[in-house]
Coordinates of C-alpha atoms in Angstrom, one line a residue:
Chain A
X1 CA -12.1 -132.6 115.1
X2 CA -14.9 -135.3 114.0
X3 CA -12.9 -138.3 113.1
X4 CA -15.1 -140.7 111.4
X5 CA -18.8 -139.5 110.9
X6 CA -21.5 -142.0 109.8
X7 CA -25.0 -141.2 108.8
X8 CA -27.9 -141.8 109.3
X9 CA -27.8 -143.1 113.1
X10 CA -30.9 -145.3 112.7
X11 CA -32.8 -146.4 110.2
X12 CA -35.7 -148.7 109.6
X13 CA -36.6 -150.4 106.3
X14 CA -39.0 -152.7 104.7
X15 CA -37.7 -156.1 103.1
X16 CA -36.7 -155.1 99.5
X17 CA -36.0 -151.4 100.0
X18 CA -32.4 -150.0 99.1
X19 CA -30.2 -147.8 101.4
X20 CA -27.1 -146.2 101.1
X21 CA -25.1 -145.7 104.6
X22 CA -22.4 -142.7 104.4
X23 CA -19.3 -142.5 106.1
X24 CA -16.8 -139.8 106.0
X25 CA -13.5 -139.1 107.7
X26 CA -11.2 -136.1 108.3
X27 CA -8.1 -137.6 109.4
X28 CA -6.4 -138.1 106.1
X29 CA -6.5 -141.5 106.8
X30 CA -5.8 -143.9 103.3
X31 CA -7.9 -147.1 104.5
X32 CA -11.7 -147.2 105.3
X33 CA -13.8 -150.2 106.3
X34 CA -17.3 -151.2 106.8
X35 CA -18.2 -153.6 109.7
X36 CA -21.1 -155.5 111.2
X37 CA -21.7 -156.1 114.4
X38 CA -24.6 -158.7 115.8
X39 CA -24.9 -159.7 119.3
X40 CA -22.6 -162.3 120.1
X41 CA -21.0 -162.3 116.8
X42 CA -18.5 -159.4 117.4
X43 CA -17.4 -157.3 114.4
X44 CA -17.6 -158.8 110.8
X45 CA -15.8 -156.9 108.1
X46 CA -18.0 -156.5 105.0
X47 CA -15.7 -154.4 102.4
X48 CA -12.5 -152.3 102.8
X49 CA -10.8 -150.0 101.1
X50 CA -6.9 -149.8 101.1
X51 CA -6.5 -146.7 99.4
X52 CA -8.7 -144.2 97.3
X53 CA -9.9 -146.0 94.1
X54 CA -9.9 -149.6 95.7
X55 CA -12.2 -151.8 97.3
X56 CA -12.0 -155.4 98.2
X57 CA -14.7 -158.0 100.1
X58 CA -14.3 -158.8 103.4
X59 CA -15.5 -161.8 105.5
X60 CA -19.7 -161.2 104.9
X61 CA -19.9 -159.2 101.7
X62 CA -23.2 -160.7 100.2
X63 CA -26.0 -158.4 99.6
X64 CA -23.8 -155.4 99.8
X65 CA -21.9 -153.0 97.5
X66 CA -19.3 -150.3 98.1
X67 CA -18.1 -146.9 96.8
X68 CA -15.0 -145.2 97.9
X69 CA -16.2 -141.6 96.7
X70 CA -13.1 -140.0 97.3
X71 CA -10.2 -140.1 99.9
X72 CA -12.8 -138.8 102.8
X73 CA -15.8 -141.1 101.9
X74 CA -16.7 -144.8 101.6
X75 CA -20.3 -145.8 101.6
X76 CA -22.1 -148.9 101.7
X77 CA -25.4 -150.1 100.0
X78 CA -28.0 -152.3 100.6
X79 CA -29.8 -153.0 97.1
X80 CA -32.6 -155.1 98.2
X81 CA -32.6 -155.1 102.0
X82 CA -33.3 -158.4 103.8
X83 CA -34.5 -159.1 107.4
X84 CA -30.9 -160.9 107.9
X85 CA -29.2 -157.3 107.5
X86 CA -30.5 -155.7 110.6
X87 CA -27.7 -155.2 112.3
X88 CA -25.4 -152.2 113.6
X89 CA -22.9 -151.2 110.9
X90 CA -19.7 -149.7 111.6
X91 CA -17.4 -147.5 109.6
X92 CA -13.6 -147.2 110.5
X93 CA -10.7 -145.8 108.8
X94 CA -6.7 -146.3 109.6
X95 CA -3.6 -145.1 107.8
X96 CA -3.2 -147.9 105.3
X97 CA -3.1 -151.1 106.7
X98 CA -1.4 -149.4 109.9
X99 CA -3.5 -149.7 113.0
X100 CA -5.2 -148.6 114.9
X101 CA -8.5 -148.2 113.2
X102 CA -10.9 -145.3 114.1
X103 CA -14.5 -146.1 114.3
X104 CA -17.6 -143.9 113.9
X105 CA -20.4 -144.5 116.4
X106 CA -22.5 -146.7 113.9
X107 CA -25.5 -146.7 112.1
X108 CA -28.4 -148.9 113.6
X109 CA -30.6 -150.4 110.9
X110 CA -33.5 -152.4 111.0
X111 CA -35.2 -154.2 108.1
X112 CA -38.9 -155.4 108.6
Chain B
X1 CA -7.4 -170.7 110.5
X2 CA -8.2 -166.8 111.2
X3 CA -10.2 -167.3 114.0
X4 CA -9.8 -165.4 117.4
X5 CA -11.4 -166.9 120.7
X6 CA -12.3 -164.8 123.3
X7 CA -13.7 -165.9 126.8
X8 CA -15.6 -165.1 128.5
X9 CA -18.6 -163.9 127.2
X10 CA -19.7 -161.8 130.0
X11 CA -17.9 -160.9 133.1
X12 CA -19.0 -159.2 136.4
X13 CA -16.4 -158.0 138.8
X14 CA -16.9 -156.1 141.9
X15 CA -15.4 -152.6 142.3
X16 CA -11.7 -152.5 143.0
X17 CA -11.3 -156.1 141.7
X18 CA -9.0 -157.5 138.7
X19 CA -11.2 -158.3 135.2
X20 CA -9.1 -160.6 133.1
X21 CA -10.2 -161.6 129.9
X22 CA -8.7 -164.3 127.3
X23 CA -8.3 -164.2 123.8
X24 CA -6.4 -167.6 121.5
X25 CA -5.3 -167.1 118.3
X26 CA -4.5 -169.6 115.3
X27 CA -2.4 -167.9 112.9
X28 CA 1.0 -167.7 113.7
X29 CA 1.9 -164.9 111.2
X30 CA -0.2 -162.5 113.4
X31 CA 1.9 -159.9 114.9
X32 CA -0.3 -156.9 116.0
X33 CA -2.7 -157.6 119.1
X34 CA -4.9 -154.8 119.9
X35 CA -8.0 -154.3 122.8
X36 CA -11.1 -152.1 121.9
X37 CA -13.2 -150.9 124.2
X38 CA -16.8 -150.2 123.3
X39 CA -19.3 -148.3 125.5
X40 CA -23.0 -148.9 124.7
X41 CA -24.3 -146.5 121.7
X42 CA -20.7 -145.8 120.6
X43 CA -18.0 -146.9 118.0
X44 CA -15.5 -149.4 119.6
X45 CA -12.3 -147.4 120.5
X46 CA -8.9 -148.8 120.8
X47 CA -7.6 -149.4 124.3
X48 CA -4.0 -150.8 124.3
X49 CA -2.3 -153.2 121.8
X50 CA 0.9 -155.3 121.8
X51 CA 3.6 -156.7 119.5
X52 CA 4.8 -160.0 120.0
X53 CA 8.3 -159.1 120.6
X54 CA 7.4 -158.4 124.3
X55 CA 5.3 -160.4 126.8
X56 CA 3.6 -157.8 128.7
X57 CA 2.7 -153.9 128.2
X58 CA 0.8 -151.8 131.1
X59 CA -0.7 -148.4 130.5
X60 CA -2.4 -147.4 133.7
X61 CA -4.4 -149.8 135.2
X62 CA -4.7 -151.8 131.6
X63 CA -2.1 -154.8 130.9
X64 CA -2.0 -156.9 128.0
X65 CA -0.1 -160.4 128.9
X66 CA 1.3 -162.2 125.9
X67 CA 2.0 -165.9 125.4
X68 CA 3.5 -166.3 122.1
X69 CA 4.4 -170.4 122.3
X70 CA 0.5 -170.6 123.7
X71 CA -0.9 -168.4 121.1
X72 CA -2.5 -166.8 123.8
X73 CA -3.2 -163.2 125.0
X74 CA -5.3 -161.6 127.7
X75 CA -6.3 -158.3 129.1
X76 CA -6.0 -157.3 132.9
X77 CA -7.9 -154.3 134.3
X78 CA -6.7 -153.6 137.8
X79 CA -8.5 -151.9 140.4
X80 CA -11.7 -152.1 138.3
X81 CA -14.2 -149.2 138.2
X82 CA -17.8 -148.8 137.5
X83 CA -16.8 -146.4 134.5
X84 CA -14.8 -149.9 133.0
X85 CA -18.2 -151.0 132.3
X86 CA -18.3 -151.9 128.3
X87 CA -17.8 -154.7 125.9
X88 CA -14.1 -155.4 125.2
X89 CA -12.8 -156.9 122.1
X90 CA -9.6 -158.3 121.4
X91 CA -8.1 -158.6 117.9
X92 CA -5.3 -159.8 115.7
X93 CA -3.8 -158.9 112.2
X94 CA -0.5 -158.7 110.6
X95 CA 0.8 -155.3 111.1
X96 CA 1.9 -153.3 107.8
X97 CA 0.7 -156.0 105.2
X98 CA -1.9 -155.0 102.7
X99 CA -4.9 -156.5 101.6
X100 CA -6.4 -159.1 103.7
X101 CA -3.5 -159.9 105.7
X102 CA -3.7 -156.9 107.2
X103 CA -7.3 -156.7 108.5
X104 CA -8.1 -157.0 111.8
X105 CA -9.5 -160.3 112.7
X106 CA -12.1 -159.6 116.3
X107 CA -12.9 -162.0 118.6
X108 CA -16.7 -162.1 119.5
X109 CA -16.6 -159.5 122.9
X110 CA -16.8 -159.8 126.5
X111 CA -19.3 -157.6 128.3
X112 CA -18.1 -156.6 131.6
X113 CA -19.9 -155.4 134.4
X114 CA -18.1 -153.9 137.2
X115 CA -20.6 -153.5 140.4
X116 CA -20.0 -150.5 143.0

């Protein structure tokens, strides 16, 4: 029973490189989310997918794109990484907008 | 306004003491108030949640107190233990609503350290 699995766990990029963060859930949840966590800033929503086939912007979507590949998988792409995108990225899932959200253990991304 | 304001940023408590973390919200349409607990290197995990139809909810050593008129809610950890040392996030949303209305708005977190 893995829950929400994120890959990779750590990544270092150079400015301008591209990267896709992967997320998969095995709880048959309909909704999936991408957050970033920065010191003193809490968790900020980047994009979410309320159900398979739909995606919407959250609070901080600039510089990111997402793909809801199927019901299980939701990926986050950085097309041209910038140092300001250095952060810990968390994927979460839930049954529609019914809480609770279940979180993965994060991807720690550094952009030099 | 969609903000959830959380205080304090950090908290040090002696073992056996009471830890209190406070949150305030602005949007009166919010009707779901969860607390998440996060250990280093891990993702947040739901700890306890409350709806506005009750003023208090208790689960073991953890209690949420809710004041609808003041638009405030707080987490109390009784008999705090070193194993409770973690970062705690409050959040708010409109339960059951689709789109952006249903998304969680998080506070900025409180780092709790419980000294032995």
